[in-house]
Amino acid sequence: MIRTLFEFVDAFPSSVAWRESLNGYVYLLTAHVVSMGLVAGVISYWDMRLAGMALKWIPVSKVQSGLFPWLFAGTAVNAGTGIMLVYSQPMRYYPNFWFWLKMGLLVVVAANAAYFHLSIEKTVDQWDSDPVAPLKARVAGYVSLAFWAGVIVTGRMTAYSGLVPQWWIDLGLSN
Amino acid sequence: MLQPFFQWMGGLSFSQFFLTTVWPTPIIQCIHLIAVSVFAGALLIVDLRLLGRGLTSSSIPKLAGAAQPWLVWSFVVLVLSGMPQMMSTALKEYYSPFFWWKMEMVGLGLIVTFVVRKVIASKEEGHFGPVWPKVVGITSISLWTSVTIGARLIGLLS
């Protein structure tokens, strides 16, 4: 079903146009990497504050209000260019092991952020100014740091589509 | 003038190792990208603060002082992980205009970040007036963004 969807998108005239554009891929990938610097840079400081590794003198709510507008702006550009990269070459990404691993890690990152927002953050008033946040918040920070690092690594590895486990090759997705 | 030097660098067994073995290059590239992220974070929180944005509840000197070790050590990792990549494709880099663009922007970026910005960020807000911190902040962001663009274009257009 997923393959059918990717093949369907692959045949869109606008997908073909992006794919055959001389510099479209260059612009998209460059914007994706620059916005990655913004997203990863900002979120690392948010995570490090939660984990108790940095900015301990600034209340958590102030770190959030100061950094999140930049995080959201960077995420909009990063996600937009990322979606366009896949849209322009869906059948290049469909059989790519690292691409799917990256998507899986992004799901974990999003779930971790949602868990923090819906549960741990509700009590932030009680520990907002504490230099070291409660254990649950610190764990959320460490998990986010680790999985964002994984997202960056797997993102870079999508260029190495041949360096994959044998069981992935045996699935024959690229056939 | 530097062509023989780049040719010599590319011929070293260390460079050939990275060129001919499979995993070291992607591993070192991943380490390089993680260091880019740490460097970008340490850079941005201070640059945004100089622009009057971001973590405005903290004083500039305190923020800059806290970010400095991350900035320095991530730059050390960037250099150490960038060298093998550059050496293994030395002649490609030599003939790439984007490589030289990147190096020029790195040079300017280092001067702005570790000399000019360090002075500006060492004083409390208002010491240098309302304009200079913003000029330095926007210059720093622009220079390091140019470095990133140049770096990406080496791989894509060279």
Coordinates of C-alpha atoms in Angstrom, one line a residue:
Chain A
M1 CA 0.0 0.0 0.0
I2 CA 2.8 2.4 0.9
R3 CA 4.7 1.5 -2.3
T4 CA 1.5 2.3 -4.3
L5 CA 1.3 5.7 -2.6
F6 CA 5.0 6.4 -3.3
E7 CA 4.6 5.3 -7.0
F8 CA 1.4 7.4 -7.2
V9 CA 3.3 10.5 -6.0
D10 CA 6.3 9.7 -8.2
A11 CA 4.1 10.1 -11.3
F12 CA 2.7 13.6 -10.4
P13 CA 3.8 16.1 -13.0
S14 CA 5.0 18.5 -10.2
S15 CA 7.1 15.6 -8.6
V16 CA 8.7 14.9 -12.0
A17 CA 9.3 18.6 -12.5
W18 CA 11.1 18.9 -9.2
R19 CA 13.1 15.7 -9.9
E20 CA 14.2 17.0 -13.3
S21 CA 14.9 20.5 -12.2
L22 CA 18.5 21.4 -12.5
N23 CA 18.9 23.0 -9.1
G24 CA 15.7 22.1 -7.2
Y25 CA 17.3 19.3 -5.2
V26 CA 20.3 21.5 -4.4
Y27 CA 18.1 24.3 -3.0
L28 CA 15.9 21.9 -1.1
L29 CA 18.8 19.9 0.5
T30 CA 20.7 23.1 1.4
A31 CA 17.7 24.7 3.0
H32 CA 17.0 21.4 4.8
V33 CA 20.5 21.3 6.2
V34 CA 20.6 24.9 7.3
S35 CA 17.2 24.6 9.0
M36 CA 18.4 21.4 10.7
G37 CA 21.1 23.5 12.3
L38 CA 18.5 25.8 13.7
V39 CA 16.2 23.0 14.9
A40 CA 18.9 20.8 16.3
G41 CA 20.8 23.7 17.9
V42 CA 17.7 25.1 19.6
I43 CA 16.2 21.9 20.7
S44 CA 19.5 20.7 22.1
Y45 CA 19.5 23.6 24.6
W46 CA 15.9 22.9 25.5
D47 CA 16.7 19.3 26.1
M48 CA 19.9 20.1 28.0
R49 CA 17.9 22.5 30.3
L50 CA 15.5 19.6 31.1
A51 CA 18.3 17.2 31.6
G52 CA 20.1 19.6 33.9
M53 CA 23.1 20.0 31.7
A54 CA 22.8 23.7 30.7
L55 CA 21.0 27.0 31.4
K56 CA 20.2 25.9 35.0
W57 CA 19.7 29.5 36.2
I58 CA 16.9 30.2 33.7
P59 CA 13.4 29.0 34.6
V60 CA 12.2 26.2 32.3
S61 CA 9.2 28.2 31.2
K62 CA 11.5 31.1 30.2
V63 CA 13.7 28.8 28.1
Q64 CA 10.6 27.4 26.5
S65 CA 9.1 30.8 25.7
G66 CA 12.4 32.2 24.5
L67 CA 13.4 29.2 22.2
F68 CA 10.2 27.7 21.0
P69 CA 9.2 30.3 18.4
W70 CA 12.6 29.7 16.8
L71 CA 12.1 26.0 17.1
F72 CA 8.7 26.1 15.4
A73 CA 10.0 28.4 12.6
G74 CA 12.9 26.1 12.0
T75 CA 10.8 23.0 12.2
A76 CA 8.4 24.4 9.6
V77 CA 11.2 25.0 7.1
N78 CA 12.9 21.7 8.0
A79 CA 9.7 19.6 7.7
G80 CA 8.6 21.5 4.6
T81 CA 11.9 21.0 2.7
G82 CA 12.1 17.4 4.0
I83 CA 8.6 16.6 2.6
M84 CA 9.5 18.3 -0.7
L85 CA 12.7 16.2 -0.9
V86 CA 10.7 13.0 -0.6
Y87 CA 7.9 14.4 -2.8
S88 CA 10.5 15.1 -5.6
Q89 CA 12.1 11.6 -5.4
P90 CA 9.7 9.2 -3.7
M91 CA 11.0 6.1 -5.3
R92 CA 14.5 7.0 -4.3
Y93 CA 13.5 7.1 -0.6
Y94 CA 11.0 4.3 -0.6
P95 CA 13.6 1.4 -0.6
N96 CA 16.0 3.4 1.7
F97 CA 16.6 1.7 5.1
W98 CA 18.0 4.8 6.7
F99 CA 15.0 6.9 5.6
W100 CA 12.5 4.6 7.3
L101 CA 14.7 4.4 10.4
K102 CA 14.8 8.2 10.5
M103 CA 11.0 8.3 10.2
G104 CA 10.7 5.8 13.1
L105 CA 13.0 7.9 15.2
L106 CA 11.0 11.0 14.4
V107 CA 7.9 9.2 15.7
V108 CA 9.7 8.4 18.9
V109 CA 10.8 12.1 19.2
A110 CA 7.2 13.3 18.6
A111 CA 5.8 10.8 21.1
N112 CA 8.4 11.8 23.8
A113 CA 7.5 15.5 23.2
A114 CA 3.8 14.8 23.4
Y115 CA 4.2 12.8 26.6
F116 CA 6.2 15.7 28.1
H117 CA 3.6 18.2 27.1
L118 CA 0.6 16.2 28.2
S119 CA 1.9 15.0 31.6
I120 CA 5.3 16.2 32.9
E121 CA 4.8 19.8 31.8
K122 CA 1.5 20.1 33.7
T123 CA 3.5 20.3 37.0
V124 CA 6.1 22.8 35.7
D125 CA 5.0 25.5 38.1
Q126 CA 6.3 23.3 41.0
W127 CA 9.8 23.0 39.6
D128 CA 10.1 25.8 37.0
S129 CA 13.1 27.5 38.7
D130 CA 14.8 24.4 40.1
P131 CA 18.3 24.0 38.6
V132 CA 17.7 20.3 38.3
A133 CA 14.3 19.2 37.0
P134 CA 12.4 16.1 38.3
L135 CA 13.6 12.7 37.1
K136 CA 10.8 12.3 34.5
A137 CA 11.6 15.7 32.9
R138 CA 15.4 14.8 32.9
V139 CA 14.6 11.4 31.3
A140 CA 12.5 13.2 28.6
G141 CA 15.4 15.5 28.0
Y142 CA 18.0 12.7 27.6
V143 CA 15.6 10.7 25.5
S144 CA 15.0 13.7 23.2
L145 CA 18.8 14.4 22.9
A146 CA 19.6 10.8 22.1
F147 CA 16.8 10.3 19.5
W148 CA 17.5 13.7 17.8
A149 CA 21.1 12.6 17.5
G150 CA 19.7 9.5 15.9
V151 CA 17.6 11.5 13.5
I152 CA 20.6 13.5 12.4
V153 CA 22.8 10.4 11.9
T154 CA 20.1 8.5 10.0
G155 CA 19.4 11.6 7.9
R156 CA 23.0 11.7 6.8
M157 CA 23.1 8.0 6.2
T158 CA 20.2 8.2 3.7
A159 CA 23.0 9.1 1.2
Y160 CA 24.5 5.7 1.8
S161 CA 21.6 3.6 0.7
G162 CA 23.9 0.6 0.0
L163 CA 25.2 0.4 3.6
V164 CA 22.2 -1.5 5.0
P165 CA 21.6 -4.8 6.8
Q166 CA 21.3 -7.9 4.7
W167 CA 17.8 -8.6 5.9
W168 CA 16.7 -5.2 4.4
I169 CA 18.2 -6.1 1.1
D170 CA 16.4 -9.5 1.2
L171 CA 13.1 -7.7 1.4
G172 CA 13.7 -6.6 -2.2
L173 CA 12.0 -3.3 -1.8
S174 CA 13.9 -1.7 -4.7
N175 CA 12.7 -4.3 -7.2
Chain B
M1 CA 50.3 27.5 -5.5
L2 CA 48.6 25.1 -3.0
Q3 CA 47.8 22.5 -5.6
P4 CA 50.9 20.3 -4.9
F5 CA 50.1 20.4 -1.2
F6 CA 46.6 19.2 -1.8
Q7 CA 47.8 16.6 -4.1
W8 CA 50.3 15.4 -1.5
M9 CA 47.6 15.4 1.2
G10 CA 45.3 13.3 -1.0
G11 CA 48.0 10.8 -1.6
L12 CA 48.7 10.1 2.1
S13 CA 47.9 6.6 3.3
F14 CA 45.6 8.2 6.0
S15 CA 43.6 9.9 3.2
Q16 CA 43.5 6.8 1.1
F17 CA 42.2 4.8 4.0
F18 CA 39.1 7.1 4.2
L19 CA 38.7 7.0 0.5
T20 CA 38.9 3.2 0.0
T21 CA 37.2 1.8 3.2
V22 CA 33.5 1.8 3.5
W23 CA 32.4 2.9 7.0
P24 CA 34.9 5.5 8.3
T25 CA 33.6 8.3 6.0
P26 CA 29.9 8.0 6.9
I27 CA 30.8 7.6 10.6
I28 CA 33.0 10.7 10.5
Q29 CA 30.3 12.7 8.6
C30 CA 27.7 11.8 11.2
I31 CA 30.1 13.0 14.0
H32 CA 30.6 16.2 12.0
L33 CA 26.9 16.8 11.7
I34 CA 26.3 16.2 15.4
A35 CA 29.1 18.7 16.1
V36 CA 27.4 21.2 13.7
S37 CA 24.2 20.9 15.7
V38 CA 26.0 21.6 19.1
F39 CA 27.9 24.4 17.5
A40 CA 24.8 25.9 16.0
G41 CA 23.0 25.8 19.3
A42 CA 25.8 27.4 21.3
L43 CA 26.1 30.1 18.6
L44 CA 22.4 30.8 18.2
I45 CA 21.4 31.3 21.8
V46 CA 24.0 34.1 22.1
D47 CA 23.4 35.6 18.7
L48 CA 19.6 35.7 19.2
R49 CA 20.2 37.2 22.6
L50 CA 22.4 39.9 21.0
L51 CA 19.4 40.6 18.7
G52 CA 17.2 41.0 21.7
R53 CA 15.4 37.7 21.1
G54 CA 15.5 34.2 22.5
L55 CA 16.6 33.8 26.2
T56 CA 16.0 37.5 27.2
S57 CA 15.5 36.5 30.9
S58 CA 19.3 35.9 31.1
S59 CA 22.1 38.5 30.9
I60 CA 24.2 38.4 27.8
P61 CA 27.6 37.8 29.6
K62 CA 26.2 34.9 31.6
L63 CA 24.7 33.2 28.6
A64 CA 27.8 33.7 26.5
G65 CA 30.0 32.3 29.3
A66 CA 27.8 29.2 29.6
A67 CA 27.8 28.7 25.8
Q68 CA 31.5 29.2 25.3
P69 CA 32.8 25.7 26.3
W70 CA 30.2 24.1 24.0
L71 CA 31.2 26.4 21.2
V72 CA 34.9 25.8 21.6
W73 CA 34.7 22.0 22.0
S74 CA 32.2 21.5 19.2
F75 CA 34.4 23.5 16.9
V76 CA 37.4 21.3 17.9
V77 CA 35.3 18.2 17.0
L78 CA 34.3 20.0 13.7
V79 CA 37.9 20.5 12.7
L80 CA 39.0 17.0 13.8
S81 CA 36.1 15.4 11.9
G82 CA 36.4 17.7 8.9
M83 CA 40.1 17.1 8.3
P84 CA 39.8 13.4 7.2
Q85 CA 36.9 14.3 4.9
M86 CA 38.9 17.1 3.3
M87 CA 42.1 15.1 3.1
S88 CA 40.4 12.1 1.4
T89 CA 39.0 14.3 -1.4
A90 CA 41.8 16.9 -1.3
L91 CA 41.9 17.6 -5.1
K92 CA 38.1 17.8 -5.4
E93 CA 38.1 20.3 -2.6
Y94 CA 41.0 22.3 -4.1
Y95 CA 39.2 22.7 -7.4
S96 CA 35.8 23.5 -5.7
P97 CA 34.9 27.2 -5.4
F98 CA 32.6 26.3 -2.6
F99 CA 35.4 24.9 -0.5
W100 CA 37.3 28.1 -0.7
W101 CA 34.1 30.1 0.0
K102 CA 33.6 27.9 3.0
M103 CA 37.2 28.4 4.3
E104 CA 36.9 32.2 3.8
M105 CA 33.6 32.3 5.7
V106 CA 35.1 30.1 8.5
G107 CA 38.0 32.5 8.8
L108 CA 35.7 35.5 9.0
G109 CA 33.3 33.6 11.3
L110 CA 36.1 32.8 13.7
I111 CA 37.2 36.4 13.9
V112 CA 33.7 37.7 14.5
T113 CA 32.7 35.0 16.9
F114 CA 35.8 34.5 19.0
V115 CA 37.1 38.1 18.9
V116 CA 34.5 40.7 18.1
R117 CA 31.5 38.9 19.6
K118 CA 33.4 37.8 22.7
V119 CA 34.1 41.5 23.5
I120 CA 30.5 42.6 22.8
A121 CA 29.0 39.7 24.8
S122 CA 31.3 40.2 27.8
K123 CA 29.4 43.5 28.7
E124 CA 25.9 44.0 30.0
E125 CA 23.1 45.0 27.6
G126 CA 23.3 48.7 26.7
H127 CA 27.1 49.0 27.2
F128 CA 27.8 49.2 23.4
G129 CA 24.5 50.9 22.6
P130 CA 21.4 49.3 20.9
V131 CA 22.9 48.8 17.4
W132 CA 26.3 47.1 17.7
P133 CA 25.2 43.9 19.4
K134 CA 22.5 43.5 16.8
V135 CA 25.0 44.1 14.0
V136 CA 27.4 41.5 15.5
G137 CA 24.6 39.0 16.1
I138 CA 23.3 39.2 12.5
T139 CA 26.8 39.1 11.1
S140 CA 27.6 36.0 13.1
I141 CA 24.5 34.2 12.0
S142 CA 25.0 35.2 8.4
L143 CA 28.6 34.1 8.3
W144 CA 28.0 30.6 9.8
T145 CA 24.9 30.1 7.6
S146 CA 27.2 30.8 4.7
V147 CA 29.7 28.2 6.0
T148 CA 26.9 25.6 6.1
I149 CA 25.7 26.5 2.6
G150 CA 29.2 26.4 1.2
A151 CA 29.8 23.0 2.9
R152 CA 26.7 21.5 1.5
L153 CA 27.4 22.8 -2.0
I154 CA 30.9 21.2 -2.0
G155 CA 29.2 17.8 -2.0
L156 CA 26.3 18.8 -4.4
L157 CA 27.9 21.0 -7.0
S158 CA 31.6 20.1 -7.1

